[in-house]
Coordinates of C-alpha atoms in Angstrom, one line a residue:
M4 CA 1.6 -56.9 5.1
T5 CA 2.3 -53.3 4.8
D6 CA -0.5 -50.7 4.4
S7 CA -1.0 -49.4 0.9
P8 CA -0.1 -45.6 0.5
A9 CA -3.0 -43.3 0.9
A10 CA -4.5 -41.8 -2.2
P11 CA -3.6 -38.1 -2.7
D12 CA -6.2 -35.6 -1.8
A13 CA -8.3 -34.3 -4.6
P14 CA -7.7 -30.7 -5.5
E15 CA -10.2 -28.3 -4.1
E16 CA -12.7 -26.7 -6.4
N17 CA -12.5 -23.0 -6.9
E18 CA -15.5 -20.6 -6.6
N19 CA -16.8 -21.5 -10.1
G20 CA -16.8 -25.2 -9.3
A21 CA -13.8 -26.0 -11.5
R22 CA -10.7 -27.8 -10.3
P23 CA -7.4 -26.1 -11.0
R24 CA -5.0 -27.8 -13.4
S25 CA -2.1 -29.7 -12.1
G26 CA 0.8 -27.4 -11.0
Q27 CA -1.4 -24.3 -10.9
P28 CA -2.0 -22.7 -7.4
N29 CA -5.6 -22.2 -6.4
T30 CA -5.3 -18.4 -6.0
P31 CA -8.4 -16.3 -5.3
P32 CA -9.6 -14.0 -8.1
A33 CA -8.2 -10.5 -8.1
P34 CA -10.5 -7.9 -6.6
A35 CA -12.5 -5.9 -9.0
P36 CA -11.4 -2.3 -9.3
A37 CA -13.4 0.4 -7.6
A38 CA -16.1 1.9 -9.7
P39 CA -15.6 5.5 -10.8
G40 CA -18.8 6.4 -9.1
A41 CA -17.6 5.0 -5.7
A42 CA -14.4 6.9 -6.0
F43 CA -16.3 10.1 -6.7
A44 CA -18.6 9.5 -3.7
D45 CA -15.6 8.9 -1.4
G46 CA -13.9 12.0 -2.7
M47 CA -17.0 14.2 -2.1
A48 CA -17.5 12.8 1.4
A49 CA -13.9 13.4 2.2
A50 CA -14.2 17.0 1.0
A51 CA -17.2 17.5 3.3
R52 CA -15.3 16.2 6.3
R53 CA -12.4 18.6 5.5
A54 CA -14.8 21.5 5.2
G55 CA -16.1 20.7 8.7
F56 CA -19.5 19.2 7.8
A57 CA -18.8 15.9 9.5
S58 CA -19.6 17.3 13.0
A59 CA -22.9 18.6 11.8
A60 CA -23.7 15.3 10.1
E61 CA -23.0 13.4 13.2
G62 CA -25.2 15.6 15.3
E63 CA -22.5 17.0 17.5
P64 CA -23.5 20.1 19.6
I65 CA -22.1 23.3 18.2
S66 CA -19.4 24.5 20.6
G67 CA -16.1 26.3 20.5
Q68 CA -14.3 23.0 20.7
T69 CA -16.1 21.4 17.8
L70 CA -15.7 24.6 15.7
L71 CA -12.0 24.7 16.5
A72 CA -11.6 21.0 15.7
S73 CA -13.3 21.5 12.3
M74 CA -10.7 24.2 11.4
G75 CA -7.7 22.0 12.3
G76 CA -7.3 22.9 16.0
I77 CA -5.0 25.5 17.4
R78 CA -2.1 24.3 15.2
G79 CA -4.3 24.5 12.1
L80 CA -5.3 28.1 12.9
V81 CA -1.7 29.1 13.5
E82 CA -0.6 27.5 10.3
A83 CA -3.3 29.3 8.4
V84 CA -2.8 32.8 9.9
L85 CA 0.8 33.2 11.0
P86 CA 2.7 33.2 7.6
G87 CA 0.5 35.9 6.2
L88 CA 0.7 37.9 9.4
V89 CA 4.5 37.6 9.5
F90 CA 4.8 38.8 5.9
L91 CA 2.5 41.8 6.6
V92 CA 4.3 42.9 9.8
I93 CA 7.8 42.6 8.4
Y94 CA 7.0 44.3 5.1
T95 CA 5.2 47.1 7.0
L96 CA 8.1 47.7 9.3
T97 CA 11.1 47.2 6.9
R98 CA 9.8 47.6 3.3
D99 CA 12.3 44.9 2.5
L100 CA 10.6 42.5 0.1
V101 CA 13.2 39.7 0.1
L102 CA 13.2 39.6 3.9
S103 CA 9.4 39.7 4.0
L104 CA 9.2 36.8 1.7
I105 CA 11.9 34.6 3.4
A106 CA 10.2 34.9 6.8
P107 CA 6.9 33.2 5.9
V108 CA 8.6 30.5 4.0
A109 CA 10.8 29.8 7.0
V110 CA 7.7 29.7 9.2
G111 CA 6.1 27.2 6.8
L112 CA 9.3 25.0 7.1
V113 CA 9.1 25.2 10.8
F114 CA 5.5 23.9 10.8
V115 CA 6.5 21.0 8.6
A116 CA 9.4 20.2 11.0
F117 CA 7.1 20.3 14.0
R118 CA 4.7 17.9 12.4
L119 CA 7.5 15.6 11.4
A120 CA 8.9 15.6 15.0
A121 CA 5.4 14.9 16.3
K122 CA 4.8 12.2 13.7
Q123 CA 1.6 13.9 12.6
T124 CA 0.1 14.1 9.1
L125 CA 1.9 16.6 6.9
S126 CA -0.7 17.3 4.3
Q127 CA -1.9 20.6 5.8
A128 CA 1.6 21.9 6.6
I129 CA 3.0 20.9 3.2
G130 CA 0.0 22.4 1.4
G131 CA 0.4 25.6 3.2
L132 CA 4.2 25.6 2.5
V133 CA 3.6 25.1 -1.2
G134 CA 1.1 28.0 -1.3
I135 CA 3.5 30.3 0.5
G136 CA 6.3 29.3 -1.8
I137 CA 4.2 30.1 -4.9
S138 CA 3.2 33.4 -3.5
A139 CA 6.8 34.3 -2.6
V140 CA 8.1 33.3 -6.0
L141 CA 5.5 35.5 -7.8
A142 CA 6.2 38.5 -5.6
L143 CA 10.0 38.0 -6.0
F144 CA 9.7 37.6 -9.8
T145 CA 7.6 40.8 -10.2
G146 CA 9.2 42.8 -7.5
K147 CA 5.7 43.8 -6.2
A148 CA 4.8 43.0 -2.6
E149 CA 1.1 42.9 -3.5
D150 CA 1.7 39.9 -5.8
F151 CA 2.2 37.8 -2.6
Y152 CA -1.6 37.8 -2.4
L153 CA -2.2 37.0 -6.1
P154 CA -2.7 33.2 -5.7
G155 CA -5.4 33.8 -3.2
F156 CA -7.4 35.7 -5.8
W157 CA -7.1 32.8 -8.2
T158 CA -8.3 30.3 -5.7
N159 CA -11.2 32.5 -4.5
G160 CA -12.2 33.1 -8.1
V161 CA -12.1 29.4 -9.0
Y162 CA -14.0 28.3 -5.9
G163 CA -16.6 31.0 -6.2
F164 CA -17.2 30.4 -9.9
V165 CA -17.5 26.6 -9.6
L166 CA -19.8 26.9 -6.6
L167 CA -22.0 29.4 -8.3
V168 CA -22.3 27.5 -11.5
S169 CA -23.1 24.2 -9.7
A170 CA -25.9 26.0 -7.8
L171 CA -27.3 27.5 -11.0
I172 CA -27.4 24.2 -12.9
G173 CA -29.1 22.5 -10.1
W174 CA -26.2 20.4 -8.8
P175 CA -24.9 22.5 -5.8
L176 CA -21.5 21.2 -4.7
I177 CA -22.4 21.5 -1.0
G178 CA -25.3 19.3 -1.6
L179 CA -23.2 16.7 -3.4
A180 CA -20.6 16.7 -0.6
V181 CA -23.1 16.5 2.3
G182 CA -25.2 14.0 0.4
F183 CA -22.4 11.5 0.0
L184 CA -21.2 12.2 3.5
M185 CA -24.6 11.3 4.8
G186 CA -24.7 8.2 2.6
E187 CA -27.7 9.1 0.5
G188 CA -25.8 10.1 -2.6
I189 CA -27.9 12.4 -4.7
A190 CA -31.3 11.3 -3.3
W191 CA -31.5 14.8 -1.6
R192 CA -32.3 16.3 -5.1
T193 CA -35.8 14.7 -5.0
N194 CA -36.5 16.4 -1.6
P195 CA -37.5 20.0 -2.3
S196 CA -36.6 21.1 1.3
K197 CA -33.1 19.6 1.2
R198 CA -32.4 20.8 -2.3
R199 CA -33.4 24.4 -1.4
V200 CA -31.3 24.5 1.8
L201 CA -28.2 22.9 0.1
T202 CA -28.5 25.3 -2.8
I203 CA -28.7 28.3 -0.5
L204 CA -25.7 27.0 1.4
T205 CA -23.7 26.7 -1.9
L206 CA -24.6 30.2 -2.9
C207 CA -23.6 31.5 0.6
W208 CA -20.1 30.0 0.2
A209 CA -19.9 31.3 -3.3
G210 CA -20.8 34.7 -1.9
L211 CA -18.0 34.5 0.6
F212 CA -15.4 34.0 -2.1
A213 CA -17.0 36.8 -4.2
A214 CA -17.0 39.2 -1.3
R215 CA -13.2 38.7 -0.8
L216 CA -12.6 39.5 -4.4
I217 CA -14.8 42.6 -4.4
V218 CA -13.1 44.0 -1.4
Q219 CA -9.5 43.0 -2.0
L220 CA -9.0 43.4 -5.7
P221 CA -9.3 47.3 -5.6
L222 CA -6.6 47.3 -2.9
Y223 CA -4.4 45.0 -5.0
Y224 CA -4.6 47.2 -8.0
S225 CA -4.0 50.4 -6.0
G226 CA -0.9 48.8 -4.5
N227 CA -2.1 49.2 -0.9
V228 CA -0.2 46.3 0.6
E229 CA -0.9 47.1 4.2
A230 CA -4.7 47.4 3.7
L231 CA -4.8 44.3 1.4
G232 CA -2.9 42.2 4.0
A233 CA -5.2 43.4 6.8
M234 CA -8.4 42.6 4.8
K235 CA -6.9 39.3 3.8
L236 CA -6.7 38.3 7.5
L237 CA -10.0 39.8 8.5
M238 CA -11.9 38.1 5.6
G239 CA -10.3 34.8 6.3
L240 CA -11.1 32.9 9.5
P241 CA -13.3 35.6 11.0
L242 CA -15.8 35.1 8.1
Y243 CA -15.2 31.4 7.6
A244 CA -16.1 30.4 11.1
P245 CA -19.5 32.1 11.3
L246 CA -20.5 30.7 7.9
L247 CA -19.4 27.3 9.0
V248 CA -21.7 27.6 12.1
V249 CA -24.6 28.7 9.9
S250 CA -23.9 25.7 7.6
W251 CA -24.0 23.3 10.6
L252 CA -27.3 24.7 11.7
M253 CA -28.8 24.4 8.2
V254 CA -27.5 20.9 7.6
R255 CA -28.8 19.7 10.9
S256 CA -32.2 21.2 10.2
I257 CA -32.6 18.9 7.2
Y258 CA -30.6 15.9 8.6
P259 CA -31.8 15.6 12.2
K260 CA -29.8 13.2 14.3
Q261 CA -31.5 9.8 14.5
S262 CA -32.4 8.6 17.9
E263 CA -30.3 5.9 19.4
P264 CA -31.8 2.4 19.2
S265 CA -33.4 1.3 22.5
E266 CA -31.8 -1.4 24.5
P267 CA -33.7 -4.8 24.4
E268 CA -35.5 -5.6 27.6

């Protein structure tokens, strides 16, 4: 006598306890979309990392190496400084606007090519190339060398204004960025010490952007390209780096590094 065929396995129940209909695959439910608040928190934390606050939040010692790393390393410094320096030197020596504009664009393209060859991220190089391209087009369109620096005034004005307003209304942007980076969200607003320090930091950064405009705009309107280019370089990284160190110290004063957990005996 032959064995009777085995009964087919019963379909598995899904997460809600219901069995799928015949012919329908038992697929898992689609993941829920990320909440807008989570996306905002991730964006602010990423902004804090790009600004160099990650090292301070992680309790790393302040050194030349960590400072350099927060500014993109040697390559990041070169990419930030060299195009403007090339424009200034060539224009000062030749007074040839077209040649002076072609040179920094070519330098930006070289930076992108180097990163492609090294299989590194292109965001910083492409961002710099786009900025250089916009500056070059403006100067070429108006025929004025000083307009090469015009986009910098726009960015400094917008950054300074937004930072100042955020501090005045009690929601300093540096506080939001650092708070989400540290994983506490906006809880720092209930701590008077943290709120005061982060507000002061936000005002300091707003002051940096305002100082650039106060010094450089008169040079722009007077058409003094050489002095404008020199001040642009001097008020860039030489001011950014010390303020970043001060920011590290202030952030670490209100977010001390937690001690490592002790090993079990």
